[in-house]
Structure formats: C-alpha cells, structure tokens
Backbone as JSON, one array per atom type, in Angstrom:
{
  "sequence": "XXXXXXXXXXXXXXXXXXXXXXXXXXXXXXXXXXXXXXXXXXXXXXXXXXXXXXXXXXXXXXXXXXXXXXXXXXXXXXXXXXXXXXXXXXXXX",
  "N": [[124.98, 115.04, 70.12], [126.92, 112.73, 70.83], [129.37, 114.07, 71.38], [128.28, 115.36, 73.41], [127.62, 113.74, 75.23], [129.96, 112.27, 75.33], [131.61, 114.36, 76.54], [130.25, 114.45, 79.44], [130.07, 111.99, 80.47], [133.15, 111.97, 80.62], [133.32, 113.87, 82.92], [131.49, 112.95, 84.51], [133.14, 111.08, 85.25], [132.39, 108.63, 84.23], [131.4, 105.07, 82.61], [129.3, 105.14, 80.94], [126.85, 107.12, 79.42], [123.69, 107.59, 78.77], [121.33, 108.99, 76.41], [118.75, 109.91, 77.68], [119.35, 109.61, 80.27], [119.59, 111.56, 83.38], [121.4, 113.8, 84.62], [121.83, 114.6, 87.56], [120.72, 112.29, 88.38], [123.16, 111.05, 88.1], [125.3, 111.2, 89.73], [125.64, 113.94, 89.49], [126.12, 117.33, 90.1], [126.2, 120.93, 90.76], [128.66, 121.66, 90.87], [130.24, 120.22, 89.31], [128.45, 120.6, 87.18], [129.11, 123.48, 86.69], [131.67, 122.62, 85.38], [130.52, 120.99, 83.02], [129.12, 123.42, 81.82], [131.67, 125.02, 81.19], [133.17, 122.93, 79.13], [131.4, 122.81, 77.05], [131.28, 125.55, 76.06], [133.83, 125.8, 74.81], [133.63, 123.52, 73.51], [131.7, 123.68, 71.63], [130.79, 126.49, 71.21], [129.05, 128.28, 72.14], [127.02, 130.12, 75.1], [126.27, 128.61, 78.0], [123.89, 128.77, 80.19], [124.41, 127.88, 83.96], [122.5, 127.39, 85.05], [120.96, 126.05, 82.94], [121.06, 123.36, 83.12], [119.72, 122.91, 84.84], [117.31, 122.93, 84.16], [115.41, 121.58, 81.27], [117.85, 120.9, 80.36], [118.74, 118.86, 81.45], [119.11, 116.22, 80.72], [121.11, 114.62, 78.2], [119.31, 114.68, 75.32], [117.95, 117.04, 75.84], [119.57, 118.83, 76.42], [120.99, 119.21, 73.93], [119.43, 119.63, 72.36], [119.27, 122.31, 73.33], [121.48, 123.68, 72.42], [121.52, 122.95, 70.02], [119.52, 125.13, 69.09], [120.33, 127.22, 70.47], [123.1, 127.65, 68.72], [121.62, 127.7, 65.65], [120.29, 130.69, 66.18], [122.73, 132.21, 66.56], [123.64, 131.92, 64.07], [122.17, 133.09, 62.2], [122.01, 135.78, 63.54], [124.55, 136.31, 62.92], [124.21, 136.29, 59.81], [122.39, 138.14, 59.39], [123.29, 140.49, 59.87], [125.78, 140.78, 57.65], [123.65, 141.25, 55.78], [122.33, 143.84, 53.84], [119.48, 146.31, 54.54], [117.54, 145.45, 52.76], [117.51, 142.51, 52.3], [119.89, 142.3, 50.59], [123.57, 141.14, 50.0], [126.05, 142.81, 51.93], [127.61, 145.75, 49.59], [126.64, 145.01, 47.53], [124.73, 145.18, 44.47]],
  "CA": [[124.68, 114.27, 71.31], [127.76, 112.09, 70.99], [129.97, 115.01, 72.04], [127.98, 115.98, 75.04], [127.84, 112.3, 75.9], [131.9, 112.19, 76.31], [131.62, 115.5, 78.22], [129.16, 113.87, 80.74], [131.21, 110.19, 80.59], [134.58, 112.38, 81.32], [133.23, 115.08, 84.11], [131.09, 112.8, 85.79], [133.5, 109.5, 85.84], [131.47, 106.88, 84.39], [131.8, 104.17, 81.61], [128.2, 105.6, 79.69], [125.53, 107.87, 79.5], [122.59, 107.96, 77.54], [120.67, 110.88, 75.66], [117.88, 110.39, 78.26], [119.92, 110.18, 81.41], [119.78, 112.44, 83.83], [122.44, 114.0, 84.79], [122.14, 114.65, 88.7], [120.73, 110.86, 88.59], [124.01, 109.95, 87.35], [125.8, 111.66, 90.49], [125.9, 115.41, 89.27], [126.11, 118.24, 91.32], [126.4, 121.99, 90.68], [130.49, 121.94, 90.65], [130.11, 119.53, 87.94], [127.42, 121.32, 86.41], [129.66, 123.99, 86.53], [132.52, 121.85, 84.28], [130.04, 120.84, 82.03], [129.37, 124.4, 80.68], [132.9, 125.01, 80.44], [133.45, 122.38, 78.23], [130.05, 123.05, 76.48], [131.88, 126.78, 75.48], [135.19, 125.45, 74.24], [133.68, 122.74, 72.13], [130.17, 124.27, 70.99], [131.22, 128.27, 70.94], [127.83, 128.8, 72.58], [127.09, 130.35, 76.03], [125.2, 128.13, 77.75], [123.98, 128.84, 81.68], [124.41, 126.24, 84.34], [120.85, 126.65, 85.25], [119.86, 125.08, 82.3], [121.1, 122.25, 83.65], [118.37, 122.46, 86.26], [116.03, 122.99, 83.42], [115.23, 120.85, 80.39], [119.54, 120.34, 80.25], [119.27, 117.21, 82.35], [119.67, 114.92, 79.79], [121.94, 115.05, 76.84], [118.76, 115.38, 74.45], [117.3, 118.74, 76.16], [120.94, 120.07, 76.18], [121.45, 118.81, 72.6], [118.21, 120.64, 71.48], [119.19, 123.87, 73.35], [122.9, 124.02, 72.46], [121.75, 123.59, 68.54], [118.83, 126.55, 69.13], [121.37, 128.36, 70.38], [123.88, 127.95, 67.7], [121.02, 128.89, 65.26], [120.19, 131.73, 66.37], [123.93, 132.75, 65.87], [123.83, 131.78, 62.48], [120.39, 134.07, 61.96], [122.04, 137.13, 63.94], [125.96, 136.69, 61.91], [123.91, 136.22, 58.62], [121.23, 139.3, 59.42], [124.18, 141.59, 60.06], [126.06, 140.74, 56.68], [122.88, 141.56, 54.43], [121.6, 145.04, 54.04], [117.98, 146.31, 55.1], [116.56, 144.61, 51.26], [117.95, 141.22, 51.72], [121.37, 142.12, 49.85], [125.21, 141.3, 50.55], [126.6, 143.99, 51.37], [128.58, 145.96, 48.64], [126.06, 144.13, 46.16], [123.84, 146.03, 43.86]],
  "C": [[125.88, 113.41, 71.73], [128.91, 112.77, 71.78], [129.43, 115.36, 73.15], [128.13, 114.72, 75.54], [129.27, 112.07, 76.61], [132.15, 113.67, 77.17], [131.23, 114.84, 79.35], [130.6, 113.38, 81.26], [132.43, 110.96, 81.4], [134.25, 112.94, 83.06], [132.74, 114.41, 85.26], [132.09, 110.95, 86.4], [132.86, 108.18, 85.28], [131.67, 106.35, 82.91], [130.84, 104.82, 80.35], [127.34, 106.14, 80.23], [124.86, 107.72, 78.04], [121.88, 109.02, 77.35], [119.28, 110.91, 76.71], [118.35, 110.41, 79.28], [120.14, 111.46, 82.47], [120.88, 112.9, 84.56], [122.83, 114.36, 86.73], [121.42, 113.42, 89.05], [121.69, 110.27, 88.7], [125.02, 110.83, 89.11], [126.49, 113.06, 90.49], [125.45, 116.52, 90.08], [125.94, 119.51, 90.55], [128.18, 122.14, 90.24], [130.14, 121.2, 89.81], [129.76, 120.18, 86.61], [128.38, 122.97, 85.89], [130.74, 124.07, 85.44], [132.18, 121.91, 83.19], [129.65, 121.75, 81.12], [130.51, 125.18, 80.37], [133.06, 124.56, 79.44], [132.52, 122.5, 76.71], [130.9, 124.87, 75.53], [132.66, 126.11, 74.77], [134.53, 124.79, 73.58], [132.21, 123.09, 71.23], [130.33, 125.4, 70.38], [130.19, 128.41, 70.98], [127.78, 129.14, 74.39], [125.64, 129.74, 76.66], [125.09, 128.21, 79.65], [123.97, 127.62, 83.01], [123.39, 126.18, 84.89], [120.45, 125.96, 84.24], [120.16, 123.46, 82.66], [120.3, 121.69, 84.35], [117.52, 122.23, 85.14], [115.68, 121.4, 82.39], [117.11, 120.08, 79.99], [119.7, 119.21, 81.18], [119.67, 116.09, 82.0], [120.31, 116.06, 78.59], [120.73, 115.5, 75.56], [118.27, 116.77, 74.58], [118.41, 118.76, 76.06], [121.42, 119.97, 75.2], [120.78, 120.17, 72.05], [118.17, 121.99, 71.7], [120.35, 124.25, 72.71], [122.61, 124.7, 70.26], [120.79, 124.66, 68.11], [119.55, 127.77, 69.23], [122.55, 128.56, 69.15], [123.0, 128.5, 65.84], [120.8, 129.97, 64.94], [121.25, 132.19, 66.3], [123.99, 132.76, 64.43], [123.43, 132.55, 61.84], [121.32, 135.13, 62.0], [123.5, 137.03, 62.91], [125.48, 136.85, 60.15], [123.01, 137.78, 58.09], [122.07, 140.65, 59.25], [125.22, 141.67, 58.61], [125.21, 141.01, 54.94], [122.49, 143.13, 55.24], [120.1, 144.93, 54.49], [117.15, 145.01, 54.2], [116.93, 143.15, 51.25], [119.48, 141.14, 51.12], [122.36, 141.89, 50.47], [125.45, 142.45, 50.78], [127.8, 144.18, 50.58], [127.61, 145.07, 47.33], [125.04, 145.26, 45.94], [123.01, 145.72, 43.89]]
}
C-alpha cells in the first residue's frame, strides 16, 4: 500500500493519499489512470488493466488487494508448472 501510495502522491501531484482515497476524488482522470498502470507493471511485475481503476482500484486498498491476488496467482501458475502431475519437482523420484 505504501508503494502504490507514492505512485498516486507522484502521478497525481499531491502531498498525501490515503488507502481509502479515491483516486478520481483526488483529481484523476483516465491519462493518469493510464500512468498509474505503467508504474503498477515496472514496480509490481503484474498486468494490471486501467479499468480496474474504474472498478474496486479506486482506492489504494482495492488496488492493493487486486495487485497481491494477482501476484498470487503467479506464484500458483510458476509453482504448478515446476511440479509434475503427482505433486513432485521435477527430475525428483
């Protein structure tokens, strides 16, 4: 949350945001919105759409709570693909 917070703070200009803030309260637009999942790639390494911004991503906690679902679910699918069908490493007996 602290990290999306100085995304906001930088993109949208302003001294502070908080984790319930909304983000086209705070004077956010679409081109913004746009920024913000730029920066959201580069420092997350998650793909994150700028509708969710419309969605539950309006505040820093909904875009907290999707960013770490989404990174998750990476974890799941890079971990699922390194074990065989049985649960094993692969190359393990």
């Amino acid at each position: 949350e602290e990290e999306l917070c100085a995304i906001w703070v930088d993109v949208l200009n302003l001294a502070y945001v908080g984790i319930h803030d909304n983000f086209f309260d705070l004077g956010g637009h679409s081109l913004l919105a746009t920024q913000v999942v730029a920066r959201i790639r580069d420092k997350f390494h998650v793909e994150v759409l700028v509708r969710q911004l419309f969605g539950s991503g309006q505040t820093i906690a909904g875009l907290a709570e999707y960013i770490e679902s989404l990174q998750w679910l990476a974890r799941q699918s890079r971990s699922s693909t390194h074990s065989g069908s049985d649960g094993r490493e692969e190359g393990e007996l």
